[in-house]
C-alpha atoms as a PDB file:
ATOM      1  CA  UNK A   1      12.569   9.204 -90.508  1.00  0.00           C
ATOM      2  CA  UNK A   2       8.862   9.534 -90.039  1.00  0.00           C
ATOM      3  CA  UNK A   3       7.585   6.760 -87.907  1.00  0.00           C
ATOM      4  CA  UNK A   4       3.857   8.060 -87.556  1.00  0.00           C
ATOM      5  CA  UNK A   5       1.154   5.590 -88.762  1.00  0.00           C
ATOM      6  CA  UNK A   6       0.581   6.142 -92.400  1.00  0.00           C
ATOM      7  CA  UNK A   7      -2.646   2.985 -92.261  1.00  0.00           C
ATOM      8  CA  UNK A   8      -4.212   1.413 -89.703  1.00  0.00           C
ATOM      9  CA  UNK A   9      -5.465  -2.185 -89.000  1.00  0.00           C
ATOM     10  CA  UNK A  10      -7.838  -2.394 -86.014  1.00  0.00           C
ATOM     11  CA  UNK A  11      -8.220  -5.727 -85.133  1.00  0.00           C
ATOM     12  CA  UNK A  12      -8.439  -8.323 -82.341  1.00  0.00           C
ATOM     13  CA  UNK A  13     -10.593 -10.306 -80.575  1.00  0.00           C
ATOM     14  CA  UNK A  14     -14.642 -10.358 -80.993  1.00  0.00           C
ATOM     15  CA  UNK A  15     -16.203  -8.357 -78.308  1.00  0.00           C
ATOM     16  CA  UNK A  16     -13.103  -6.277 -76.852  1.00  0.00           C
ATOM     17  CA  UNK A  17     -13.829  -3.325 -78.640  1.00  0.00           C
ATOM     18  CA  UNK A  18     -13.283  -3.104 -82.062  1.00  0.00           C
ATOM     19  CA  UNK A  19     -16.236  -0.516 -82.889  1.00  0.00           C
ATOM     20  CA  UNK A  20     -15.590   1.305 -80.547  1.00  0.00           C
ATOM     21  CA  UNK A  21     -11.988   1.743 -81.083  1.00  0.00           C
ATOM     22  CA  UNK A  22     -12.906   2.921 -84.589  1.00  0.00           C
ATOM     23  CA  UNK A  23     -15.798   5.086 -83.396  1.00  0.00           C
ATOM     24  CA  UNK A  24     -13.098   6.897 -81.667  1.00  0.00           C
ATOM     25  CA  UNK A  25     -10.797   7.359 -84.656  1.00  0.00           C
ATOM     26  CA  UNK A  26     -13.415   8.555 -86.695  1.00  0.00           C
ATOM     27  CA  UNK A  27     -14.226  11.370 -83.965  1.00  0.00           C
ATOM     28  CA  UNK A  28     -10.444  11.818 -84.851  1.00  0.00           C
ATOM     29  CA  UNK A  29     -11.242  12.593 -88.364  1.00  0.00           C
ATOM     30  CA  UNK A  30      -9.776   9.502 -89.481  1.00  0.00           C
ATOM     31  CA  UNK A  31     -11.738   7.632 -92.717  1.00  0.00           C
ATOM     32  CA  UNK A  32     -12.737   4.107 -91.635  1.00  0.00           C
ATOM     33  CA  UNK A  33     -13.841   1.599 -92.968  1.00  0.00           C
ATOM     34  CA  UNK A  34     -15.607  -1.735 -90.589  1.00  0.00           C
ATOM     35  CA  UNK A  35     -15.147  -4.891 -91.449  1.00  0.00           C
ATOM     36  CA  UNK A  36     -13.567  -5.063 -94.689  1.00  0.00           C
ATOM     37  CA  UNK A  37     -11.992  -7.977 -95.810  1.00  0.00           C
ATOM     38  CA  UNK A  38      -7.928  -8.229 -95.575  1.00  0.00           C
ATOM     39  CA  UNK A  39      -7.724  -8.644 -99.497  1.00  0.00           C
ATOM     40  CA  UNK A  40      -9.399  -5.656-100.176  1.00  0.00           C
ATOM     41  CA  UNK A  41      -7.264  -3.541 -97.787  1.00  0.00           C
ATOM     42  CA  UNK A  42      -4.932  -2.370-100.798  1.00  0.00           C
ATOM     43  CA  UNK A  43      -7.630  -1.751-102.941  1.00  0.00           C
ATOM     44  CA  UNK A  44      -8.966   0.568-100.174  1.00  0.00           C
ATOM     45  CA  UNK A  45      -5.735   2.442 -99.638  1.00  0.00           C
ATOM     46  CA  UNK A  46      -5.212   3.036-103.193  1.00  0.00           C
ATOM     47  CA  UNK A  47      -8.850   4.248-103.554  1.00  0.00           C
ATOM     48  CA  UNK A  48      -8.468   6.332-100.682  1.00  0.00           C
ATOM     49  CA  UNK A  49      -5.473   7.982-102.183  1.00  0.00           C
ATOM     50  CA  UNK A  50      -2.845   6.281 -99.485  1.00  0.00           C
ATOM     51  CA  UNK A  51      -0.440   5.192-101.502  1.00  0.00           C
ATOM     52  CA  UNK A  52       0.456   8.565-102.620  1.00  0.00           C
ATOM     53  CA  UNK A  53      -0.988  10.439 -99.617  1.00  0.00           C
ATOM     54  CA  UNK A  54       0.642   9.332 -96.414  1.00  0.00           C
ATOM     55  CA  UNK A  55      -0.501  11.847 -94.514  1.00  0.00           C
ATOM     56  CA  UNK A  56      -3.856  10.928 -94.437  1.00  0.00           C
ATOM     57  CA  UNK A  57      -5.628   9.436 -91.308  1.00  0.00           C
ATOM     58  CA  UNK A  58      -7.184   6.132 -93.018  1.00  0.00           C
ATOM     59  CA  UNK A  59      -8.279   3.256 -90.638  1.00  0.00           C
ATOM     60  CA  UNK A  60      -9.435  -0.291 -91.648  1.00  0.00           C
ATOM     61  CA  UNK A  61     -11.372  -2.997 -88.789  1.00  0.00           C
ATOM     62  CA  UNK A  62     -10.740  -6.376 -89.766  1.00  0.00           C
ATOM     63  CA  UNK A  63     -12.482  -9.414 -88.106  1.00  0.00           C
ATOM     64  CA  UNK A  64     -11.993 -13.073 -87.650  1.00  0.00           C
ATOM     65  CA  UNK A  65     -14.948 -13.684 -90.123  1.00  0.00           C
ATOM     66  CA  UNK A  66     -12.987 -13.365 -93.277  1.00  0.00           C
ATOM     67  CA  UNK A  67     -11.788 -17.317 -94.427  1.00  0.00           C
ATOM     68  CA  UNK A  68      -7.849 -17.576 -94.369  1.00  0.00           C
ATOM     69  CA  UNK A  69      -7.868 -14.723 -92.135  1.00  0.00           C
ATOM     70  CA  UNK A  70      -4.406 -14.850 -90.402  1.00  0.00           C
ATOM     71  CA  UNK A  71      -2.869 -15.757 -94.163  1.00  0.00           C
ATOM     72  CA  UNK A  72      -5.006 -13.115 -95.897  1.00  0.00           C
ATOM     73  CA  UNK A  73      -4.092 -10.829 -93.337  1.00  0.00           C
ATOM     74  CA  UNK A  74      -0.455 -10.981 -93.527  1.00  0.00           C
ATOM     75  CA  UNK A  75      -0.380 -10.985 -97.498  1.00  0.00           C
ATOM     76  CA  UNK A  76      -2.386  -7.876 -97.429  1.00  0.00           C
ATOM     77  CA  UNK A  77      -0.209  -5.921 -95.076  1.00  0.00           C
ATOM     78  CA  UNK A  78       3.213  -7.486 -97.149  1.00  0.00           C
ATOM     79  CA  UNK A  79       1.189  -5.697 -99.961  1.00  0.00           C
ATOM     80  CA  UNK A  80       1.054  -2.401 -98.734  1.00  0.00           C
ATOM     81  CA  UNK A  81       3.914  -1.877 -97.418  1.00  0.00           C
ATOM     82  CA  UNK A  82       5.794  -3.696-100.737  1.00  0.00           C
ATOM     83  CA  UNK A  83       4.141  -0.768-102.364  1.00  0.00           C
ATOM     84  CA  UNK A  84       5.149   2.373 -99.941  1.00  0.00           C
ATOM     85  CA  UNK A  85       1.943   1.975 -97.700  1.00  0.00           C
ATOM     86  CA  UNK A  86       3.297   2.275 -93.894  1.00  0.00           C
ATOM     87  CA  UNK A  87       1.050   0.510 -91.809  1.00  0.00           C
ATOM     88  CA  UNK A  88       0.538  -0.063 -87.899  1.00  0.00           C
ATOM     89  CA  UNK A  89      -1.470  -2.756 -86.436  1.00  0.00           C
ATOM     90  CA  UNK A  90      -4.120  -2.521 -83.323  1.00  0.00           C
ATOM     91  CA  UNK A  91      -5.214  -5.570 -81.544  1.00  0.00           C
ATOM     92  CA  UNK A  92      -7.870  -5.067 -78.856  1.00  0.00           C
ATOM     93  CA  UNK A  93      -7.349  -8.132 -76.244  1.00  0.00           C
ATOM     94  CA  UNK A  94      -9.480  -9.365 -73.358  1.00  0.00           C
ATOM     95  CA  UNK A  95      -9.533 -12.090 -71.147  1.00  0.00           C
ATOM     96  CA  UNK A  96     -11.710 -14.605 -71.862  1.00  0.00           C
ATOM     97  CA  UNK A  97     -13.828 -13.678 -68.313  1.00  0.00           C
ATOM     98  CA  UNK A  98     -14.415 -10.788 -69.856  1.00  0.00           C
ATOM     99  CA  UNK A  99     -15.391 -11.502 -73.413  1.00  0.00           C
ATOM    100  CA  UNK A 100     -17.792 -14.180 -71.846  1.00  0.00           C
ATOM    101  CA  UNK A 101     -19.514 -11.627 -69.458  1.00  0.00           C
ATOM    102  CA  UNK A 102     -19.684  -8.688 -72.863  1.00  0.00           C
ATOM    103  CA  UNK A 103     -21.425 -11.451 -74.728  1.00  0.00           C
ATOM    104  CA  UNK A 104     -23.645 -13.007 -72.244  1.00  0.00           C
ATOM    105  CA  UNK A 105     -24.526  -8.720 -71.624  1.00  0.00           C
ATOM    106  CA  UNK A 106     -25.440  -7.946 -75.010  1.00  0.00           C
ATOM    107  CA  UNK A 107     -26.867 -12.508 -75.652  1.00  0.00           C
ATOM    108  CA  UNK A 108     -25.219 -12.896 -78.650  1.00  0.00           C
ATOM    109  CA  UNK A 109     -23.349 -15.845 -79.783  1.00  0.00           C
ATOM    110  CA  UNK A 110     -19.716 -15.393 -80.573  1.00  0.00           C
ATOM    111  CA  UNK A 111     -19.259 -15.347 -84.338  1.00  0.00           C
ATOM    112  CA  UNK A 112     -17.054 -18.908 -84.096  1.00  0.00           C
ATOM    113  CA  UNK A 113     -19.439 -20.564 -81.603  1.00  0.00           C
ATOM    114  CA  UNK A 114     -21.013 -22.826 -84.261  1.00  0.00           C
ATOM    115  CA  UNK A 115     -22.927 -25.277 -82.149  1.00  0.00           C
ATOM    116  CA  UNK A 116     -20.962 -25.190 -79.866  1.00  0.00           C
ATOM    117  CA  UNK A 117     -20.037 -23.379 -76.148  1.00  0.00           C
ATOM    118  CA  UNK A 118     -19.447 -18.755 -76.195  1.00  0.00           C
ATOM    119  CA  UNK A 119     -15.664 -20.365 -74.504  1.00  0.00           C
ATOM    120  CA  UNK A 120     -14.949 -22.517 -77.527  1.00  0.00           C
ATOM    121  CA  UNK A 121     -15.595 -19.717 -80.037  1.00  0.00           C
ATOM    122  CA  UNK A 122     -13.589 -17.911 -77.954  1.00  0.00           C
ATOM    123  CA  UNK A 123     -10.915 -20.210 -78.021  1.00  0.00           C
ATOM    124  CA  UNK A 124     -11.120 -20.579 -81.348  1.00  0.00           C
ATOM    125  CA  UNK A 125     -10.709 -17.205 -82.088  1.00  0.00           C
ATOM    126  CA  UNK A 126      -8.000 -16.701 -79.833  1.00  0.00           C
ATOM    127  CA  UNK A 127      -5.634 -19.633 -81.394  1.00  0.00           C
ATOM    128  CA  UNK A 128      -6.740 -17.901 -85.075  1.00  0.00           C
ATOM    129  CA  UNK A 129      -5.493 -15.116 -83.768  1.00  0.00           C
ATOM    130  CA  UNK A 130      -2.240 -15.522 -81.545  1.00  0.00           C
ATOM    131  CA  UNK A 131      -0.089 -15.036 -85.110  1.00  0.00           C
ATOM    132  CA  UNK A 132      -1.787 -11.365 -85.368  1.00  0.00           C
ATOM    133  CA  UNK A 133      -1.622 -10.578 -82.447  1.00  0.00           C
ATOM    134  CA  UNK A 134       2.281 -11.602 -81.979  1.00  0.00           C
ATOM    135  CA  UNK A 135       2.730  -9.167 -84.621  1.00  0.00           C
ATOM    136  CA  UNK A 136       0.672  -6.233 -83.696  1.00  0.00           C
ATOM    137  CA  UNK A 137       2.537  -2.960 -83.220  1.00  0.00           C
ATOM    138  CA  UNK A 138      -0.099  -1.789 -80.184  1.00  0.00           C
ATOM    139  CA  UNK A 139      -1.870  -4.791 -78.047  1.00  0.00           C
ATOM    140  CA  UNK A 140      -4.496  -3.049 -75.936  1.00  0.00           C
ATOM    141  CA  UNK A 141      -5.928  -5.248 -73.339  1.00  0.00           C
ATOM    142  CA  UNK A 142      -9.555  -4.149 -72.756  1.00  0.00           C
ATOM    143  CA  UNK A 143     -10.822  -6.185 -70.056  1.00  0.00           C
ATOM    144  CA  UNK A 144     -11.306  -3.524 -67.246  1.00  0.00           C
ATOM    145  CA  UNK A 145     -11.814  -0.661 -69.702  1.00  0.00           C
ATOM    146  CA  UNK A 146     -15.110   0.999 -69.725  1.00  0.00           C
ATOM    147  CA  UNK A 147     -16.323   2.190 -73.614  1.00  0.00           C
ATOM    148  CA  UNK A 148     -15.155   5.652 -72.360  1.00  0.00           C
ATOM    149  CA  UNK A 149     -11.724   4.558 -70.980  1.00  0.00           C
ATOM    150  CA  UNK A 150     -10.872   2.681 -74.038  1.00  0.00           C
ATOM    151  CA  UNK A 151     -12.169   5.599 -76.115  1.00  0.00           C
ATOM    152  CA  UNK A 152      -9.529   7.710 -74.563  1.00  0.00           C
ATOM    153  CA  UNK A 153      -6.866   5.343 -75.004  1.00  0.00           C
ATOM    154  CA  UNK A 154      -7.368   5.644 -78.337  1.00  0.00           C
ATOM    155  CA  UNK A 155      -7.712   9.741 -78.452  1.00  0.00           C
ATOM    156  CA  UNK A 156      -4.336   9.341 -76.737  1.00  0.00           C
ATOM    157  CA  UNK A 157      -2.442   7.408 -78.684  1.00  0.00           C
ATOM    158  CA  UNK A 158      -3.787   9.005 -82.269  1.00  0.00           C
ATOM    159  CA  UNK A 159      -4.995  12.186 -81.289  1.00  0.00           C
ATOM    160  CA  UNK A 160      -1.986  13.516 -81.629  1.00  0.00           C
ATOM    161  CA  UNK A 161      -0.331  12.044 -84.808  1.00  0.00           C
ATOM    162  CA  UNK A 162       1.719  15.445 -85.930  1.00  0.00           C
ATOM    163  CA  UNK A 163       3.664  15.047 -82.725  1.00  0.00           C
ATOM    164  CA  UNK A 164       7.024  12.622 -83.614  1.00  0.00           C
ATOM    165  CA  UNK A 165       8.449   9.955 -81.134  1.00  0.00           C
ATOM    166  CA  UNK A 166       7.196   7.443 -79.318  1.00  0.00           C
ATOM    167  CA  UNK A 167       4.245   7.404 -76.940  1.00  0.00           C
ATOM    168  CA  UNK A 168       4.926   5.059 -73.736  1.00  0.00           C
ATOM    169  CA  UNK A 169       1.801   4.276 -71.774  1.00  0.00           C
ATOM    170  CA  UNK A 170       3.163   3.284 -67.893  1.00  0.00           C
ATOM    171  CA  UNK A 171       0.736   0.999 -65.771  1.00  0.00           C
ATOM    172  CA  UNK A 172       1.904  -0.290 -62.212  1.00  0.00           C
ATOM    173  CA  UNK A 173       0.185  -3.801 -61.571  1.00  0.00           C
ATOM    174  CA  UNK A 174       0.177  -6.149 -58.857  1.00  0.00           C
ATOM    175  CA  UNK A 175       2.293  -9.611 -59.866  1.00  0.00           C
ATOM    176  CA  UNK A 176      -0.675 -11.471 -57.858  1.00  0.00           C
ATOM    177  CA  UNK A 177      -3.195  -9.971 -60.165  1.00  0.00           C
ATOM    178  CA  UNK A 178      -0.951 -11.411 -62.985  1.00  0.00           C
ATOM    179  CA  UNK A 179       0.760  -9.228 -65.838  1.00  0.00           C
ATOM    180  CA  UNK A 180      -0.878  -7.060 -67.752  1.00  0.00           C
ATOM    181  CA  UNK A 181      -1.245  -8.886 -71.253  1.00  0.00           C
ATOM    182  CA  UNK A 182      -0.336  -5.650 -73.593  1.00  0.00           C
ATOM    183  CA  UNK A 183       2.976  -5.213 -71.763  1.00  0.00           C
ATOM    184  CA  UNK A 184       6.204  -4.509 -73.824  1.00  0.00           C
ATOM    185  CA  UNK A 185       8.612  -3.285 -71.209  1.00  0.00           C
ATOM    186  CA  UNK A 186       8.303  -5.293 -67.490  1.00  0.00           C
ATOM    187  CA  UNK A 187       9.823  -3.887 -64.212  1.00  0.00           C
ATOM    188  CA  UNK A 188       9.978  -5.253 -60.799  1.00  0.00           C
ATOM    189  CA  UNK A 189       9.770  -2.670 -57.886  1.00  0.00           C
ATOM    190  CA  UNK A 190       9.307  -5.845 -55.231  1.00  0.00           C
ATOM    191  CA  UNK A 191      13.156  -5.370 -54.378  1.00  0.00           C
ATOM    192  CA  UNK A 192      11.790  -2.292 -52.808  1.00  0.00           C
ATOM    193  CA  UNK A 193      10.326  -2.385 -48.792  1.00  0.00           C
ATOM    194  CA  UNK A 194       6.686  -3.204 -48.752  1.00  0.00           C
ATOM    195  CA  UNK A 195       4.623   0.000 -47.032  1.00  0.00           C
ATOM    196  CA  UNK A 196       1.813  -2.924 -46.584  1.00  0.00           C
ATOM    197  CA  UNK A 197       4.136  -3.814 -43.055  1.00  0.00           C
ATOM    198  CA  UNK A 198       3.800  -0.427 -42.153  1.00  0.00           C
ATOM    199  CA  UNK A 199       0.441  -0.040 -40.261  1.00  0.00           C
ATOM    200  CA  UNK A 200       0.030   3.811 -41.151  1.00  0.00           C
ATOM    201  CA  UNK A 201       0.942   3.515 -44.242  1.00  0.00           C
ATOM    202  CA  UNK A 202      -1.047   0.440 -45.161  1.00  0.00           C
ATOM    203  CA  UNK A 203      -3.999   2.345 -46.175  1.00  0.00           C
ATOM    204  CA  UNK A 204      -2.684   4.579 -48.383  1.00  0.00           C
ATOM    205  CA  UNK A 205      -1.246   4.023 -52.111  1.00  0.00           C
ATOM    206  CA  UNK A 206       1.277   4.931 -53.801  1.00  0.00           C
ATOM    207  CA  UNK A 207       0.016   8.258 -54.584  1.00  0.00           C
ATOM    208  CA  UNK A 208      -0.185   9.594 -51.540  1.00  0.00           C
ATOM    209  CA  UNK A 209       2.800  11.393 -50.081  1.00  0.00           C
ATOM    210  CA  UNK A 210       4.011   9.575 -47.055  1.00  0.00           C
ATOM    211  CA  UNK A 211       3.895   6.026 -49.264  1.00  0.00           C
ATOM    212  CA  UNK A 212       5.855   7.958 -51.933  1.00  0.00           C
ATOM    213  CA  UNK A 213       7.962   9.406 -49.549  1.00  0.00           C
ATOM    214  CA  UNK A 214       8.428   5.746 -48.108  1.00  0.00           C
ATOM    215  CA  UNK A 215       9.414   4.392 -51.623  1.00  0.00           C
ATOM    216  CA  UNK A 216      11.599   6.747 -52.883  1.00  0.00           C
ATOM    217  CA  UNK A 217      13.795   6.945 -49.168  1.00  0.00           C
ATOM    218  CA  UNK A 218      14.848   3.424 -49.297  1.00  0.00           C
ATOM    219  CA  UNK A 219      18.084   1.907 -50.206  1.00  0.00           C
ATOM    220  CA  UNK A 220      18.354   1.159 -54.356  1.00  0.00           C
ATOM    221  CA  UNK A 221      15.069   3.462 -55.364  1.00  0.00           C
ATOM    222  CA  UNK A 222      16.849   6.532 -56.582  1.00  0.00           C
ATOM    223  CA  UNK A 223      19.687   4.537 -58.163  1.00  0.00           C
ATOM    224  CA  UNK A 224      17.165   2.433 -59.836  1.00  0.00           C
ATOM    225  CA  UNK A 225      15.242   5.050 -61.236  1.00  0.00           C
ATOM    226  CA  UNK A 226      18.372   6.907 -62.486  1.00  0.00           C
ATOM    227  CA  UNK A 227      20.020   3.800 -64.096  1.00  0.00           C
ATOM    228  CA  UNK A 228      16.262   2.890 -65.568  1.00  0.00           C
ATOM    229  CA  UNK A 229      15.928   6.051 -67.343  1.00  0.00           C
ATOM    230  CA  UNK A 230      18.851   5.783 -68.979  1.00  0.00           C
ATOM    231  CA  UNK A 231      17.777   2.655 -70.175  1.00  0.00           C
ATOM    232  CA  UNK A 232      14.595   3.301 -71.454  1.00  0.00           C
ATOM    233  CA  UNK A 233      15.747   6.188 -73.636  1.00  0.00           C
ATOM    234  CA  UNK A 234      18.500   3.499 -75.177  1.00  0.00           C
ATOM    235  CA  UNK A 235      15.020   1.589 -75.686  1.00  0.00           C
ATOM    236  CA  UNK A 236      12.976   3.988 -76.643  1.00  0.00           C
ATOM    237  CA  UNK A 237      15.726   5.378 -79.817  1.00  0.00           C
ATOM    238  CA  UNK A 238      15.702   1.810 -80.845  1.00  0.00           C
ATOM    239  CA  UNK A 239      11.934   1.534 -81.024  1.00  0.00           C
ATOM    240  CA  UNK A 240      11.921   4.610 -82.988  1.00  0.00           C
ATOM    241  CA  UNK A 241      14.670   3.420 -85.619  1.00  0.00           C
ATOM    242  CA  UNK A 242      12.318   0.008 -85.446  1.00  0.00           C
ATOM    243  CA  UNK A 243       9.418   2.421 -86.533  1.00  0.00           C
ATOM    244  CA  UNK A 244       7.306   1.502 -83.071  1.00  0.00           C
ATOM    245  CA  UNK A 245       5.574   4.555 -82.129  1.00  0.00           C
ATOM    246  CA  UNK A 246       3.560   2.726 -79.062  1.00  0.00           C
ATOM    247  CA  UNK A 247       4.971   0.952 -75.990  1.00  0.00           C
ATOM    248  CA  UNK A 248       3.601  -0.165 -72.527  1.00  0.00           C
ATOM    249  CA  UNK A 249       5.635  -0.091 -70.078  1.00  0.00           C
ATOM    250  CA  UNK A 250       4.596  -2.394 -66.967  1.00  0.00           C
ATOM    251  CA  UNK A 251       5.454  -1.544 -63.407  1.00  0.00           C
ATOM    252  CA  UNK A 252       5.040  -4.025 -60.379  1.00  0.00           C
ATOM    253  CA  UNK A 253       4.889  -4.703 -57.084  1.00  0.00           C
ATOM    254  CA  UNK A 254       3.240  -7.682 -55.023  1.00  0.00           C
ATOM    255  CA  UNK A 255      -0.393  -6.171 -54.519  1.00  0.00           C
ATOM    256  CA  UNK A 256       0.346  -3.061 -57.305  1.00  0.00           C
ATOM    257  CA  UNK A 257      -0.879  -0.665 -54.786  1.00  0.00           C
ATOM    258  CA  UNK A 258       1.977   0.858 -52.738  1.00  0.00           C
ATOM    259  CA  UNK A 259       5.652   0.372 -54.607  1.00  0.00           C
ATOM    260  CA  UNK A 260       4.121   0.033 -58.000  1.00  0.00           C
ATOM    261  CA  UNK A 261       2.060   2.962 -58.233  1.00  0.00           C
ATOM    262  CA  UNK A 262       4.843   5.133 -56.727  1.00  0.00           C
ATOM    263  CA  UNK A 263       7.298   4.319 -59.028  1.00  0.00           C
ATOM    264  CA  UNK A 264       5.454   4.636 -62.233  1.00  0.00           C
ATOM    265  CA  UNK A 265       4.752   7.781 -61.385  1.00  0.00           C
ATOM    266  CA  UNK A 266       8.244   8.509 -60.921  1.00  0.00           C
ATOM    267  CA  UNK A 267       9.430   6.869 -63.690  1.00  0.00           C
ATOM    268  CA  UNK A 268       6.323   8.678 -65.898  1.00  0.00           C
ATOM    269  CA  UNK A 269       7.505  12.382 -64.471  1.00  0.00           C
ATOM    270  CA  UNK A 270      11.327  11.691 -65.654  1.00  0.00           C
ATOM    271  CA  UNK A 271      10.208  10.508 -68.990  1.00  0.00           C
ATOM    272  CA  UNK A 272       7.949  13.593 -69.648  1.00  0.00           C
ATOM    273  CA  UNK A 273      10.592  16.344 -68.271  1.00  0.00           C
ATOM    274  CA  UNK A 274      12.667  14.663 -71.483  1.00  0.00           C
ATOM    275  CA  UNK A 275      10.398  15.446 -73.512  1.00  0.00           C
ATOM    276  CA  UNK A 276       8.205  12.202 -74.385  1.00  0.00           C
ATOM    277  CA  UNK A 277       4.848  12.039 -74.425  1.00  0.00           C
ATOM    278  CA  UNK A 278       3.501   9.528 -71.382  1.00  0.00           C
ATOM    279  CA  UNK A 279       0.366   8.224 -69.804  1.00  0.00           C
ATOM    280  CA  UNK A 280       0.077   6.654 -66.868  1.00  0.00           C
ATOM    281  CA  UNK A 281      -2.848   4.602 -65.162  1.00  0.00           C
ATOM    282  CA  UNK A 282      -2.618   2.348 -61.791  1.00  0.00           C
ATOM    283  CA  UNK A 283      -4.785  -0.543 -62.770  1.00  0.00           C
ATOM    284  CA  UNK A 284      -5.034  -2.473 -59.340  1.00  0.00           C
ATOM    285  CA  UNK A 285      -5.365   0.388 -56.860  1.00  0.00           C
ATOM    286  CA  UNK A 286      -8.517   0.130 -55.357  1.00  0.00           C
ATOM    287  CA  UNK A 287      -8.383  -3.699 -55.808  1.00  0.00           C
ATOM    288  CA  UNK A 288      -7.900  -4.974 -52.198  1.00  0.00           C
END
């Protein structure tokens, strides 16, 4: 069964990177089209030739600024698909720190603000939203990516669509930084020793070899990564008959710079030597 993207909805919240997300797929070669309305999204497809021609790379941005959004939305995608039309949807997230500090950057209202506050538009927005994004096939939380770094999340996850199975994108985290909100898959390495109690090793991360070598000596690591492969290719064969192509797979410790980052790294290398296609990133090293 082919479970590559045959349409794509970018979509999400107002300033976390919606035009630049589709900036990025049209480098691709994709054909988009920026803020088009969700009822029009069939007519576009069948103009465009998708409802014969899957193959094509065809892209549409939606924003909150349509009325009946979430409803129009929905009916529009029940649409396509109803008439052959696979399609995948993107939601770019962000905390609301961040969306505040992108608008106040750039002093422009939020599109919902009204007379009121930037945080209620935001809120707004957000509680418009929360059915979308529930639903989204790829959540991509934006709010410590640079325009660069979320440009190449995006190369990476459709640069390659002629390549089958799924694409797992493994972040270690630090639980006391909070989860990371585009997670689909949560581990928890703090059963593990903390290197933080050892003084030589407390300056290191994960990445370096004595930490790693720390990690991976104690009690319960080996056996957990062996037993946790196993399960994520159970996982990962279901998401594939499910027709998910994208997954994030979160991995933490208390701090997300000693246990966390080793393991994902670990976990990542197994994953690739079977074959699927991985990318990893260590979003709180560097934090303390």
């Amino acid at each position: 069964m082919n479970t590559e993207p045959a349409f794509v909805i970018v979509t999400g919240m107002s300033g976390a990177g919606r035009s630049t997300a589709a900036k990025a797929l049209e480098d691709l070669g994709w054909f988009v089209i920026d803020n088009l309305p969700p009822g029009l999204l069939f007519a576009m497809a069948e103009e465009a030739g998708k409802v014969k021609l899957a193959a094509d790379k065809v892209a549409a941005v939606v924003d909150v600024r349509s009325l009946a959004f979430t409803t129009d939305l929905n009916a529009a995608i029940e649409e396509l698909e109803g008439r052959g039309v696979r399609v995948r949807v993107v939601f770019l997230e962000a905390s609301d720190e961040g969306l505040v500090r992108r608008f106040e950057n750039v002093r422009r209202p939020h599109p919902l603000q009204g007379e009121g506050r930037l945080v209620d538009g935001i809120a707004r927005e957000r509680g418009i939203l929360r059915e979308v994004r529930a639903n989204a096939d790829l959540v991509i939380d934006t709010s410590s990516l640079n325009v660069h770094e979320l440009r190449s999340k995006i190369v990476n996850f459709f640069g390659g669509e002629d390549r089958p199975g799924l694409r797992l994108n493994v972040v270690s985290f630090g639980f006391k930084y909070g989860l990371p909100v585009d997670a689909d898959l949560v581990v928890d390495c703090r059963f593990l020793p903390n290197p933080h109690w050892v003084p030589d090793l407390r300056p290191m991360n994960g990445l370096d070899a004595p930490v790693r070598d720390y990690v991976l000596g104690q009690p319960g690591a080996k056996e957990f990564l062996d037993a946790y492969e196993e399960v994520l290719q159970v996982i990962a064969a279901g998401y594939a008959r499910e027709g998910k192509s994208y997954a994030t797979l979160a991995v933490g410790c208390t701090g997300g710079k000693h246990r966390s980052v080793a393991m994902a790294e670990q976990v990542a290398g197994r994953l690739r030597d079977r074959g699927m296609e991985v990318q990893v990133s260590h979003r709180d090293v560097g934090r303390e």
